[in-house]
Tab-separated table of C-alpha atoms in Angstrom:
chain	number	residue	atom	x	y	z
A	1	UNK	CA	-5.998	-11.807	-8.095
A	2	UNK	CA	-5.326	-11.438	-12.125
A	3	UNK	CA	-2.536	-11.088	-14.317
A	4	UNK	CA	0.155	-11.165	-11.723
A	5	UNK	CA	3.528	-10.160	-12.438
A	6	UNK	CA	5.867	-12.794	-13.910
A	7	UNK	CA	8.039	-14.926	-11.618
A	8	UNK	CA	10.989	-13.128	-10.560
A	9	UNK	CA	14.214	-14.578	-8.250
A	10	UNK	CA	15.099	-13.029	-5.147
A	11	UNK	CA	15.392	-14.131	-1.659
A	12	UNK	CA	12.423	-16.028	0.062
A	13	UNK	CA	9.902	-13.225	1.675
A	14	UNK	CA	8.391	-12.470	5.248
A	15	UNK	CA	7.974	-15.322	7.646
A	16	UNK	CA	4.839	-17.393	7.550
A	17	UNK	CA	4.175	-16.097	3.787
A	18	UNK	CA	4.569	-18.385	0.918
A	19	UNK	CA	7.067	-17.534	-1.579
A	20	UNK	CA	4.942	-16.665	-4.127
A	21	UNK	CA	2.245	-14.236	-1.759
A	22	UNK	CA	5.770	-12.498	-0.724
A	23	UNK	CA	6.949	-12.055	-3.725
A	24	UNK	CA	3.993	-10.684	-5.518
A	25	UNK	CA	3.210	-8.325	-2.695
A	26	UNK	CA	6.803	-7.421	-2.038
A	27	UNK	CA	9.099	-6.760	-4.907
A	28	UNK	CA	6.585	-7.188	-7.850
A	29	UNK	CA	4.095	-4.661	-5.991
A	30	UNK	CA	1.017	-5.983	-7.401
A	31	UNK	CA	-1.310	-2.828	-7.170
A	32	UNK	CA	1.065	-1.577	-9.704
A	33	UNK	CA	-0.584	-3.527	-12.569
A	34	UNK	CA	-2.475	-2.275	-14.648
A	35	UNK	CA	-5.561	-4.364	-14.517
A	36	UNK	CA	-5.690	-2.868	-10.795
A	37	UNK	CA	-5.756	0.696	-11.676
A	38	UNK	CA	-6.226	2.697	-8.755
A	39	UNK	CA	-3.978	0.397	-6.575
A	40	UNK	CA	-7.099	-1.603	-4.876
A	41	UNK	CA	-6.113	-5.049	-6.344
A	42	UNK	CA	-9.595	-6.236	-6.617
A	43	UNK	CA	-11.771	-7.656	-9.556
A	44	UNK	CA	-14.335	-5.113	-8.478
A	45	UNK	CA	-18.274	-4.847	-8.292
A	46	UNK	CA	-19.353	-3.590	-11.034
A	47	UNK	CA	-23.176	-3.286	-11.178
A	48	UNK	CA	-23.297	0.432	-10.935
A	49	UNK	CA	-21.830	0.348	-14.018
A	50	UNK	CA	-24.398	3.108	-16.489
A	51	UNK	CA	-24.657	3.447	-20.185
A	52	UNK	CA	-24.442	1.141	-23.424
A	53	UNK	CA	-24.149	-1.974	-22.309
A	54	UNK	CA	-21.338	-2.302	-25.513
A	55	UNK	CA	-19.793	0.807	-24.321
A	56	UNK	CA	-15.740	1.298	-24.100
A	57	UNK	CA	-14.743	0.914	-20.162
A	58	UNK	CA	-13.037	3.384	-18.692
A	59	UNK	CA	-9.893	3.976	-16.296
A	60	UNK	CA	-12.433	5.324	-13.807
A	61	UNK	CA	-14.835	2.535	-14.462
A	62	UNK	CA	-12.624	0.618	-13.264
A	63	UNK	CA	-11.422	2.180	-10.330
A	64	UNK	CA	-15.030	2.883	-9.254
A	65	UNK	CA	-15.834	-1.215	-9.896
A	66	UNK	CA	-13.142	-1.402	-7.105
A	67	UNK	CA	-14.309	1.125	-4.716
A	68	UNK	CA	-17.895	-0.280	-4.941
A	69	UNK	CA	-17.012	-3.676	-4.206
A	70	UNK	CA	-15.444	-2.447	-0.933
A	71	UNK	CA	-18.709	-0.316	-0.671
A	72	UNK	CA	-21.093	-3.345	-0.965
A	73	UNK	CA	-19.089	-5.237	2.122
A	74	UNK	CA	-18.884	-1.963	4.398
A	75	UNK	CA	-22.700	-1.374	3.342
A	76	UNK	CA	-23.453	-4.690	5.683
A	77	UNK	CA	-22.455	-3.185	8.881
A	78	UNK	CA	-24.848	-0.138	8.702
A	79	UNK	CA	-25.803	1.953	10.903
A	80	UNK	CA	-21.467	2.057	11.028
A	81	UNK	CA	-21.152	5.470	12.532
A	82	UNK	CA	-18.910	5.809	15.422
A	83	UNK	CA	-18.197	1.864	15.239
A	84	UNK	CA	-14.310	0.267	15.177
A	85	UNK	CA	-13.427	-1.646	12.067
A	86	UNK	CA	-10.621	-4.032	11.108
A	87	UNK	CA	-9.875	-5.061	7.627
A	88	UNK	CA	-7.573	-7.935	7.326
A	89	UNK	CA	-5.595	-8.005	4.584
A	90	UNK	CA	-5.830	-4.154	3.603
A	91	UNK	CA	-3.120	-3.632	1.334
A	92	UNK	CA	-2.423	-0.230	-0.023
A	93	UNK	CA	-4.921	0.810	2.657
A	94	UNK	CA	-6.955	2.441	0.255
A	95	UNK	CA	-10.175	0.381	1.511
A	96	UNK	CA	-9.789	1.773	4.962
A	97	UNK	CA	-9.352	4.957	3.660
A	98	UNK	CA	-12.939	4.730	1.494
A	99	UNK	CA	-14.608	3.066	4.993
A	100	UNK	CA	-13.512	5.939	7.120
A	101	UNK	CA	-14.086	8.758	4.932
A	102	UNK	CA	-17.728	7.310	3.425
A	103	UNK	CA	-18.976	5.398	6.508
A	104	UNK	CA	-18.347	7.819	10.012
A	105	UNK	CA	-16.530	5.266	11.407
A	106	UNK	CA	-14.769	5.796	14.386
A	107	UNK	CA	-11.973	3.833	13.908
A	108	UNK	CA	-10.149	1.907	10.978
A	109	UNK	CA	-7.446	-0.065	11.172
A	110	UNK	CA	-5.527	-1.630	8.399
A	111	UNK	CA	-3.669	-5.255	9.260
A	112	UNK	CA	-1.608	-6.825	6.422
A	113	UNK	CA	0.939	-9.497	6.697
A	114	UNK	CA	3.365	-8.401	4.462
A	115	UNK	CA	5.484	-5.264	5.869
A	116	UNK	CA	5.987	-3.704	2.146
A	117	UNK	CA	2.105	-3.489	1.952
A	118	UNK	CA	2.123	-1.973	5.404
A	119	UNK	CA	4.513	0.386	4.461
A	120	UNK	CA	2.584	1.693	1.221
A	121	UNK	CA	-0.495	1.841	3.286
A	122	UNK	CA	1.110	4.209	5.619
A	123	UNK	CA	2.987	6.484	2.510
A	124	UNK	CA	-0.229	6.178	0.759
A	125	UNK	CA	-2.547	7.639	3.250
A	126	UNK	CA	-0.079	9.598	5.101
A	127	UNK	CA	-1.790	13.011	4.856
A	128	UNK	CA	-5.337	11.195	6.165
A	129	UNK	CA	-3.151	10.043	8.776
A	130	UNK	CA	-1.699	12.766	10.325
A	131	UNK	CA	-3.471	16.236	8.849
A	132	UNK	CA	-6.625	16.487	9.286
A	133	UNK	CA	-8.028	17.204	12.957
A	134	UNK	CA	-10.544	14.732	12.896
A	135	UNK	CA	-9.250	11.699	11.176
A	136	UNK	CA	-6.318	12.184	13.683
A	137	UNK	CA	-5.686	8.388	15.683
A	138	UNK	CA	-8.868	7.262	13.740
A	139	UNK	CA	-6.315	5.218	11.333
A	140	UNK	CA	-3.622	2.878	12.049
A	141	UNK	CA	-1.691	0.075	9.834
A	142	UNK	CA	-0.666	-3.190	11.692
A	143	UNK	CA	1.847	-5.468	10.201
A	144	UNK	CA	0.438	-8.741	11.317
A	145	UNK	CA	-1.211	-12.475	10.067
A	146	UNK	CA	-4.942	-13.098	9.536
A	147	UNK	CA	-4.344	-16.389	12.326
A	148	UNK	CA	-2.570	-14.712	14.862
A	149	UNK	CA	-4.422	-10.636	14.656
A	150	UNK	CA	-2.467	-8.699	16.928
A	151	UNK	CA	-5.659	-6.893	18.720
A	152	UNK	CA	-7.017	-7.157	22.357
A	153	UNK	CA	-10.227	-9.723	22.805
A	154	UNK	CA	-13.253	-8.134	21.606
A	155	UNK	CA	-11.631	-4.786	20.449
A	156	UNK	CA	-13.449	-3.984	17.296
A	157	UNK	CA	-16.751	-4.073	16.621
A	158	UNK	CA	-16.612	-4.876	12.351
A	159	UNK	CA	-13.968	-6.702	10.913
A	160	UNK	CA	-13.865	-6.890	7.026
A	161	UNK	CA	-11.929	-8.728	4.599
A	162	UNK	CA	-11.953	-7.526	0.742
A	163	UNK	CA	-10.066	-10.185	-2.129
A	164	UNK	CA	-7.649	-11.511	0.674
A	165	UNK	CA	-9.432	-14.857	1.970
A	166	UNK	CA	-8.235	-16.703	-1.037
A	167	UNK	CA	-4.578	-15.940	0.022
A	168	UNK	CA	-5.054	-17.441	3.877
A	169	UNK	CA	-3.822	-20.890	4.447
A	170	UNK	CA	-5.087	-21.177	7.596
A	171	UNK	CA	-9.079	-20.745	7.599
A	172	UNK	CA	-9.497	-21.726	11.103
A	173	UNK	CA	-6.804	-20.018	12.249
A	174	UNK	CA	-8.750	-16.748	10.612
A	175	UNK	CA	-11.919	-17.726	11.946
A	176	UNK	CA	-11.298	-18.093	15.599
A	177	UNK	CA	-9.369	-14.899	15.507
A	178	UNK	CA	-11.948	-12.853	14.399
A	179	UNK	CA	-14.381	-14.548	16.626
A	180	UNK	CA	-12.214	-13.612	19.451
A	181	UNK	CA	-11.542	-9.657	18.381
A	182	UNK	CA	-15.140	-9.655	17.619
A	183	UNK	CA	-17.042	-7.842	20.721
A	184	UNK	CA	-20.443	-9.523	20.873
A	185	UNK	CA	-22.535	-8.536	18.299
A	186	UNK	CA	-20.062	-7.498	16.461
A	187	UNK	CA	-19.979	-8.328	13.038
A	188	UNK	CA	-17.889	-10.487	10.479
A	189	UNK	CA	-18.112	-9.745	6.439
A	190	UNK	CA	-15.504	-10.780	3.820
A	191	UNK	CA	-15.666	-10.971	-0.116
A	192	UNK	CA	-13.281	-12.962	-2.648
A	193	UNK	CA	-13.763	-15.569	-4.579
A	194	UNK	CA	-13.855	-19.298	-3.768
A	195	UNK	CA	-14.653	-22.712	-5.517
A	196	UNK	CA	-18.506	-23.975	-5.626
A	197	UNK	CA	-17.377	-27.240	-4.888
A	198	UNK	CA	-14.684	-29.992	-3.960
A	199	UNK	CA	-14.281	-31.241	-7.323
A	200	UNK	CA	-14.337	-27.655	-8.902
A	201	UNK	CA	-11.494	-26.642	-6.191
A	202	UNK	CA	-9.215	-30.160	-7.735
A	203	UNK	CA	-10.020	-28.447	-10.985
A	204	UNK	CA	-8.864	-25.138	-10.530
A	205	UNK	CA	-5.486	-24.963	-11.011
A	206	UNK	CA	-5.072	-26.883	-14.220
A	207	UNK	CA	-7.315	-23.921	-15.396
A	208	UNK	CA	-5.501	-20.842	-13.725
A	209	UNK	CA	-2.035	-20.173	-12.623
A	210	UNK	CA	-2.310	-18.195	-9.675
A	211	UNK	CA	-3.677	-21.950	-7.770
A	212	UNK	CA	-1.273	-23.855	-9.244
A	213	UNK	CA	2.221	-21.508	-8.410
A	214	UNK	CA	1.260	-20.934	-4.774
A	215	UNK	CA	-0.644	-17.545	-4.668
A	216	UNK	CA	-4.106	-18.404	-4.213
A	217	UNK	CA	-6.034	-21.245	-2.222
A	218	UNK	CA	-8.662	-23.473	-4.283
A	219	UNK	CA	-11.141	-22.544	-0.511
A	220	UNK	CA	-14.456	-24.159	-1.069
A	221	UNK	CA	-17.380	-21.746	-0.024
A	222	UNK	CA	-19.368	-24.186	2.122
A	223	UNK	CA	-16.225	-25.505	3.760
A	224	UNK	CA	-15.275	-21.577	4.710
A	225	UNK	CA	-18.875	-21.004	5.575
A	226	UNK	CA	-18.439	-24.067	7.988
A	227	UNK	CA	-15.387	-22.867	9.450
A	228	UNK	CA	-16.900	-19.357	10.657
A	229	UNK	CA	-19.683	-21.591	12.331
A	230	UNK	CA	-17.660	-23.864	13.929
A	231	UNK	CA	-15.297	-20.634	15.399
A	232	UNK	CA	-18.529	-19.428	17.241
A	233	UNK	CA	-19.937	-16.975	14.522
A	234	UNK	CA	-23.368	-17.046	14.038
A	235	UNK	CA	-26.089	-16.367	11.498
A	236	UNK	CA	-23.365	-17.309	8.451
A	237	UNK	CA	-24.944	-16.429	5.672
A	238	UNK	CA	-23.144	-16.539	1.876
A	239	UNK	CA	-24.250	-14.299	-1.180
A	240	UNK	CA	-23.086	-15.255	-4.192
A	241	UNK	CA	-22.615	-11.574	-6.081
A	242	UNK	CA	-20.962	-13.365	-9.518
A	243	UNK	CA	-23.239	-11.577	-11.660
A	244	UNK	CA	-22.044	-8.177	-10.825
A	245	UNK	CA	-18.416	-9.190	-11.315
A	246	UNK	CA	-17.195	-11.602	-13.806
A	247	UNK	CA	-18.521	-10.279	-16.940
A	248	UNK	CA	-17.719	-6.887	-16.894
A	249	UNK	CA	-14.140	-7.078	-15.148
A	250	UNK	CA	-13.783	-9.798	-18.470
A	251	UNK	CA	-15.547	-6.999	-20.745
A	252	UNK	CA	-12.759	-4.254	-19.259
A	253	UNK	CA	-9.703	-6.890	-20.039
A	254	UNK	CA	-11.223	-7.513	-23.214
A	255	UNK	CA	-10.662	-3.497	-24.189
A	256	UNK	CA	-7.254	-3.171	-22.966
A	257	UNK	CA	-4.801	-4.224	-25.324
A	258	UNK	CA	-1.987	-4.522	-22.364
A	259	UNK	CA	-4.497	-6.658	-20.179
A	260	UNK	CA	-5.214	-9.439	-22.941
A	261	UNK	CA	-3.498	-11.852	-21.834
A	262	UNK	CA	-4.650	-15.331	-21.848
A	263	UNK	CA	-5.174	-17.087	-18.628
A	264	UNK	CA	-6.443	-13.480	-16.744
A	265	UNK	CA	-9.744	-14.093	-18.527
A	266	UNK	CA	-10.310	-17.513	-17.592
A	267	UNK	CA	-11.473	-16.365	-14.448
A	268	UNK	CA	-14.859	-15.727	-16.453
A	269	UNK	CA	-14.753	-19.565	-18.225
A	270	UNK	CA	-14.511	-20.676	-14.130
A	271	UNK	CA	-17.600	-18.982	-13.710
A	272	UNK	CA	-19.166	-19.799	-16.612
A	273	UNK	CA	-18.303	-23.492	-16.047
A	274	UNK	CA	-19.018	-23.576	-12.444
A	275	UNK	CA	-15.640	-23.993	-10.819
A	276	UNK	CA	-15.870	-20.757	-8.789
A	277	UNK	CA	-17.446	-17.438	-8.284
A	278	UNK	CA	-17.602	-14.695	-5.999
A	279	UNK	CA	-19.250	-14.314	-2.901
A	280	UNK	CA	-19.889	-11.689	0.059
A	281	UNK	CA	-19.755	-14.001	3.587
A	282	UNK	CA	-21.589	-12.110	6.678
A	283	UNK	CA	-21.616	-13.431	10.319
A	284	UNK	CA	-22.227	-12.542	13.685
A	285	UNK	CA	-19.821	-12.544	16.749
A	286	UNK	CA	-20.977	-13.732	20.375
């Protein structure tokens, strides 16, 4: 996550949720910044992108950046159609939305941990929700942790994670759960961004904020990629997708005169230096 609101008091948020993650998500409503137009609240995929490569970015650039990179997780579960899907950590809800509209899923549902997200989720999609015929029971929001997913064994048959891994403090926790609600076969992909290495994850948060206040997790990749193995998922497999993020959600901040701020764009120097970068994680239940 990138140029988060600043600190602000109030009382100490949901149980289980750090301070911070509660108060970001809660009262400062994150997907109200602008650097997340659209309300996704992701640093987006952006090799669709056409035209100059020098050429001014766009509001809609953006949002479709956003869109994609949900597009390019939801893309690994094809042939999708008629299949149940979970995404943990779904925010707004607007990525469940996209899979069930775009994908002919059967079912989406939406689990966040933080009831104020759950709650926009439900006012944001509230006409896909209850209007149309056959969308009908297809969606549902769940208030609910990524260690403790409040789902049947072997209920869903995709589970999805978009920019919310980075948040969870408990990796194993989020791994054994989704190996359990996982029917066999089913399958596991998630996308955020984590550090290459143990040394790069002590580095991180003398370089950005967000690791050093409490929001985010310095997760190394291999470590998370040994944690779905060791919760019973098989054929792990990690994608690093840097290249069709860093430089052009940089290039976008770069344009915005509200959005310069300084430490947001050190997110690209990570990269650039090889603390971190971003990375689609697939796996197979049972």
């Amino acid at each position: 996550m990138t140029q988060q609101p600043p600190p602000a008091a109030g009382p100490a948020g949901p149980p289980d949720l750090p301070d911070r993650v509660a108060k970001v998500y809660g009262e400062l409503d994150l997907s109200t910044v602008p650097a997340f137009a659209g309300g996704f609240i992701n640093f987006g995929y952006w090799a669709g992108l056409t035209g100059p490569a020098d050429r001014q970015l766009t509001e809609a650039d953006r949002v479709r950046s956003e869109e994609d990179l949900y597009r390019l997780v939801l893309e690994t579960f094809e042939p999708a159609q008629g299949r149940t899907a979970l995404e943990v950590g779904c925010g707004r809800g607007l990525g469940c939305a996209l899979a069930l509209r775009e994908y002919g899923l059967g079912t989406v549902i939406g689990l966040d941990a933080h009831p104020d997200q759950i709650a926009r989720a439900r006012k944001a999609n509230a006409e896909l929700l209850a209007a149309s015929p056959d969308t009908t029971g297809r969606l549902e929001f769940l208030q609910g942790a990524a260690q403790q997913i409040p789902l049947p064994d072997g209920s869903v048959d995709c589970l999805f994670s978009v920019e919310a891994a980075q948040h969870f403090r408990d990796l194993p926790g989020f791994a054994r759960e989704s190996a359990r609600v996982l029917r066999a076969g089913g399958r596991l992909a998630l996308t955020t961004f984590f550090a290459r290495t143990p040394a790069a994850a002590r580095a991180l948060p003398g370089l950005l904020p967000p690791y050093a206040d409490g929001l985010d997790v310095p997760h190394v990749v291999d470590e998370v990629a040994a944690t779905l193995s060791a919760a019973g998922l098989r054929q792990v497999r990690v994608r690093p997708i840097g290249e069709g993020v860093w430089e052009a959600y940089d290039r976008y901040m770069a344009q915005q005169p509200e959005l310069r701020d300084e430490w947001p764009r050190r997110y690209l120097t990570a990269y650039e230096t090889g603390l971190l970068d971003y990375y689609v994680l697939t796996a197979t239940a049972g």
